[in-house]
XYZ file of N, CA and C in Angstrom:
321
model
N 16.641 2.661 -4.891
C 15.629 3.199 -5.768
C 16.280 3.974 -6.894
N 15.627 3.963 -8.061
C 16.126 4.690 -9.212
C 14.940 5.294 -9.942
N 15.123 6.487 -10.512
C 14.041 7.148 -11.242
C 14.591 7.766 -12.517
N 13.778 7.801 -13.583
C 14.126 8.465 -14.824
C 12.895 8.472 -15.710
N 12.711 9.544 -16.489
C 11.552 9.656 -17.365
C 11.793 9.027 -18.719
N 10.747 8.456 -19.291
C 10.821 7.826 -20.603
C 9.641 8.293 -21.451
N 9.881 8.775 -22.701
C 8.755 9.149 -23.549
C 8.009 7.889 -23.991
N 6.690 8.015 -24.168
C 5.906 6.857 -24.610
C 6.288 6.488 -26.043
N 6.432 7.496 -26.908
C 6.979 7.316 -28.251
C 7.594 8.640 -28.682
N 8.363 8.634 -29.763
C 9.199 9.776 -30.135
C 8.451 11.094 -30.303
N 7.285 11.098 -30.925
C 6.589 12.357 -31.215
C 5.561 12.729 -30.147
N 5.631 12.120 -28.991
C 4.664 12.381 -27.927
C 5.258 13.276 -26.841
N 4.407 14.133 -26.285
C 4.847 14.927 -25.135
C 4.571 14.199 -23.825
N 3.913 13.066 -23.919
C 3.579 12.282 -22.728
C 4.736 11.325 -22.406
N 5.110 11.296 -21.162
C 6.158 10.378 -20.733
C 5.769 9.744 -19.405
N 6.398 8.637 -19.113
C 6.157 8.040 -17.800
C 7.463 7.980 -17.034
N 7.306 8.098 -15.732
C 8.435 8.177 -14.815
C 8.313 7.042 -13.800
N 9.007 5.931 -14.025
C 8.921 4.819 -13.067
C 9.840 5.036 -11.861
N 9.453 4.471 -10.747
C 10.339 4.355 -9.587
C 10.720 2.878 -9.518
N 11.991 2.606 -9.667
C 12.493 1.238 -9.706
C 13.184 0.894 -8.399
N 13.151 -0.377 -8.054
C 13.721 -0.804 -6.782
C 14.376 -2.167 -6.941
N 15.327 -2.423 -6.095
C 15.879 -3.773 -5.950
C 16.212 -3.963 -4.477
N 16.214 -5.187 -4.031
C 16.467 -5.450 -2.622
C 17.952 -5.415 -2.282
N 18.796 -5.669 -3.263
C 20.242 -5.504 -3.107
C 20.857 -5.371 -4.497
N 22.146 -5.159 -4.577
C 22.801 -4.888 -5.856
C 22.664 -6.046 -6.835
N 22.689 -7.273 -6.372
C 22.660 -8.422 -7.274
C 21.252 -8.916 -7.611
N 20.223 -8.343 -7.001
C 18.873 -8.847 -7.262
C 18.237 -8.161 -8.464
N 17.137 -8.711 -8.921
C 16.427 -8.157 -10.065
C 15.750 -6.842 -9.682
N 15.602 -5.973 -10.665
C 14.955 -4.676 -10.473
C 13.461 -4.833 -10.759
N 12.624 -4.156 -9.957
C 11.185 -4.191 -10.179
C 10.601 -2.800 -10.023
N 9.459 -2.580 -10.671
C 8.773 -1.290 -10.640
C 7.921 -1.210 -9.383
N 8.033 -0.115 -8.635
C 7.198 0.075 -7.447
C 6.158 1.172 -7.650
N 6.367 2.056 -8.646
C 5.391 3.109 -8.936
C 5.692 3.693 -10.316
N 4.655 4.250 -10.960
C 4.820 4.901 -12.252
C 3.984 6.175 -12.263
N 4.594 7.265 -12.675
C 3.890 8.526 -12.865
C 3.790 8.758 -14.365
N 2.597 9.134 -14.862
C 2.380 9.411 -16.277
C 1.921 10.854 -16.415
N 2.544 11.610 -17.312
C 2.140 12.994 -17.483
C 2.769 13.650 -18.693
N 2.364 14.896 -18.955
C 2.861 15.643 -20.109
C 4.166 16.375 -19.815
N 4.557 16.431 -18.569
C 5.803 17.094 -18.212
C 6.434 16.377 -17.035
N 7.639 16.783 -16.736
C 8.323 16.205 -15.585
C 7.532 16.536 -14.323
N 7.222 15.526 -13.493
C 6.417 15.789 -12.296
C 7.221 16.523 -11.224
N 6.502 17.253 -10.385
C 7.167 17.853 -9.227
C 7.522 16.732 -8.251
N 8.446 16.998 -7.391
C 8.859 16.002 -6.401
C 7.658 15.577 -5.560
N 6.800 16.542 -5.186
C 5.615 16.244 -4.361
C 4.670 15.279 -5.071
N 4.291 15.581 -6.314
C 3.338 14.711 -6.990
C 3.962 13.374 -7.383
N 5.266 13.369 -7.604
C 5.955 12.139 -7.989
C 6.068 11.153 -6.833
N 6.402 11.653 -5.656
C 6.670 10.760 -4.526
C 5.548 10.647 -3.504
N 4.537 11.514 -3.520
C 3.562 11.551 -2.423
C 2.837 10.219 -2.220
N 2.270 9.629 -3.269
C 1.569 8.350 -3.107
C 2.529 7.233 -2.711
N 3.692 7.215 -3.342
C 4.675 6.181 -3.039
C 5.124 6.240 -1.580
N 5.457 7.435 -1.108
C 5.922 7.591 0.273
C 4.818 7.226 1.255
N 3.580 7.639 0.957
C 2.453 7.316 1.829
C 2.255 5.806 1.941
N 2.276 5.109 0.805
C 2.103 3.655 0.820
C 3.294 2.951 1.467
N 4.488 3.480 1.257
C 5.664 2.880 1.875
C 5.627 3.032 3.393
N 5.178 4.188 3.878
C 5.036 4.375 5.330
C 4.051 3.364 5.910
N 2.914 3.172 5.227
C 1.932 2.186 5.677
C 2.541 0.800 5.701
N 3.249 0.467 4.664
C 3.885 -0.845 4.575
C 4.890 -1.065 5.695
N 5.673 -0.048 5.999
C 6.696 -0.180 7.034
C 6.114 -0.211 8.441
N 5.000 0.504 8.684
C 4.436 0.539 10.030
C 3.452 -0.596 10.289
N 2.703 -1.008 9.270
C 1.672 -2.028 9.475
C 2.081 -3.403 8.970
N 3.100 -3.464 8.172
C 3.596 -4.747 7.693
C 3.056 -5.137 6.334
N 3.737 -6.062 5.715
C 3.382 -6.514 4.373
C 2.053 -7.247 4.356
N 1.772 -8.024 5.377
C 0.547 -8.815 5.419
C -0.704 -7.951 5.305
N -0.782 -6.904 6.112
C -1.960 -6.033 6.069
C -2.006 -5.229 4.783
N -0.860 -4.884 4.232
C -0.802 -4.114 2.988
C -1.311 -4.944 1.813
N -0.820 -6.157 1.669
C -1.204 -7.018 0.552
C -2.664 -7.460 0.672
N -3.090 -7.822 1.878
C -4.460 -8.297 2.076
C -5.476 -7.168 2.176
N -5.012 -5.905 2.274
C -5.882 -4.738 2.407
C -6.807 -4.880 3.612
N -6.211 -5.252 4.749
C -6.953 -5.360 6.003
C -6.393 -4.358 6.991
N -7.085 -4.174 8.096
C -6.638 -3.243 9.135
C -5.495 -3.865 9.932
N -4.675 -3.009 10.493
C -3.565 -3.503 11.291
C -4.069 -3.994 12.649
N -3.299 -4.844 13.333
C -3.709 -5.313 14.652
C -3.952 -4.130 15.585
N -5.015 -4.194 16.357
C -5.371 -3.104 17.248
C -6.469 -2.225 16.684
N -6.841 -2.410 15.427
C -7.951 -1.641 14.840
C -9.273 -2.270 15.271
N -10.358 -1.533 15.131
C -11.656 -2.054 15.567
C -12.107 -3.264 14.751
N -11.807 -3.305 13.466
C -12.179 -4.454 12.629
C -10.911 -5.123 12.095
N -10.024 -5.516 12.953
C -8.717 -6.025 12.544
C -8.710 -7.502 12.164
N -9.703 -8.241 12.574
C -9.693 -9.680 12.301
C -9.964 -9.929 10.816
N -9.069 -10.674 10.190
C -9.259 -10.979 8.777
C -10.175 -12.181 8.561
N -10.539 -12.875 9.626
C -11.352 -14.079 9.484
C -12.817 -13.903 9.889
N -13.109 -12.874 10.699
C -14.499 -12.670 11.114
C -14.846 -11.189 11.116
N -16.099 -10.882 11.431
C -16.588 -9.501 11.411
C -16.694 -8.913 12.812
N -15.911 -9.431 13.722
C -15.941 -8.972 15.104
C -15.447 -7.534 15.205
N -16.194 -6.689 15.949
C -15.770 -5.315 16.179
C -15.091 -5.250 17.543
N -13.906 -4.656 17.561
C -13.167 -4.522 18.799
C -13.779 -3.480 19.719
N -13.456 -3.577 20.992
C -13.927 -2.651 22.017
C -12.698 -2.040 22.684
N -12.691 -0.710 22.784
C -11.558 -0.032 23.415
C -11.769 -0.014 24.922
N -10.871 -0.651 25.639
C -10.937 -0.664 27.098
C -9.541 -0.879 27.666
N -9.259 -0.216 28.743
C -7.953 -0.326 29.411
C -6.805 0.021 28.463
N -6.984 1.072 27.678
C -5.962 1.590 26.762
C -5.578 0.615 25.654
N -6.485 -0.257 25.267
C -6.217 -1.207 24.187
C -7.535 -1.652 23.562
N -7.462 -2.155 22.352
C -8.641 -2.711 21.684
C -8.646 -4.216 21.924
N -9.784 -4.723 22.395
C -9.929 -6.169 22.590
C -11.157 -6.641 21.835
N -11.278 -7.943 21.675
C -12.358 -8.550 20.911
C -13.082 -9.565 21.792
N -14.019 -9.088 22.616
C -14.645 -9.964 23.609
C -15.613 -10.982 23.022
N -16.238 -10.678 21.889
C -17.241 -11.586 21.319
C -16.570 -12.535 20.338
N -16.467 -13.800 20.705
C -15.815 -14.793 19.843
C -16.815 -15.641 19.071
N -18.097 -15.282 19.110
C -19.127 -16.065 18.421
C -19.579 -15.405 17.117
N -18.820 -14.481 16.581
C -19.169 -13.765 15.355
C -19.007 -14.681 14.148
N -19.889 -14.503 13.156
C -19.805 -15.295 11.927
C -18.522 -14.972 11.156
N -17.965 -15.982 10.503
C -16.749 -15.726 9.720
C -17.042 -14.878 8.476
N -16.012 -14.214 7.964
C -16.157 -13.451 6.723
C -16.282 -14.416 5.545
N -17.060 -14.014 4.562
C -17.139 -14.787 3.324
C -16.102 -14.226 2.347
N -15.852 -14.920 1.261
C -14.912 -14.425 0.262
C -15.365 -13.090 -0.303
N -16.675 -12.895 -0.478
C -17.198 -11.660 -1.032
C -17.000 -10.493 -0.056
N -17.040 -10.739 1.235
C -16.890 -9.692 2.231
C -15.433 -9.322 2.487
N -14.529 -10.187 2.107
C -13.123 -9.951 2.411
C -12.583 -8.793 1.664
């Protein structure tokens, strides 16, 4: 990861602070977050959203992050239907398999 502030234009007090990433030294660099403000951000405001989303990504996986669905084990974890899970025996299960599938609008 790399960070540095850039002014929007020469006479502006507004600057943006991107967080850049690459998967290894030889790969292309890409932006993972941008902070926009009138001054240099505090470490908390600069990294809080990024760290929170990165934790979610690392614990729940890329699939649930990109699709904006619940992780496996959640009550509404199925990405294909509207089945609600039931907590029993220390786990969430989905006993009703006759639920209607999700439509594109509901996804």
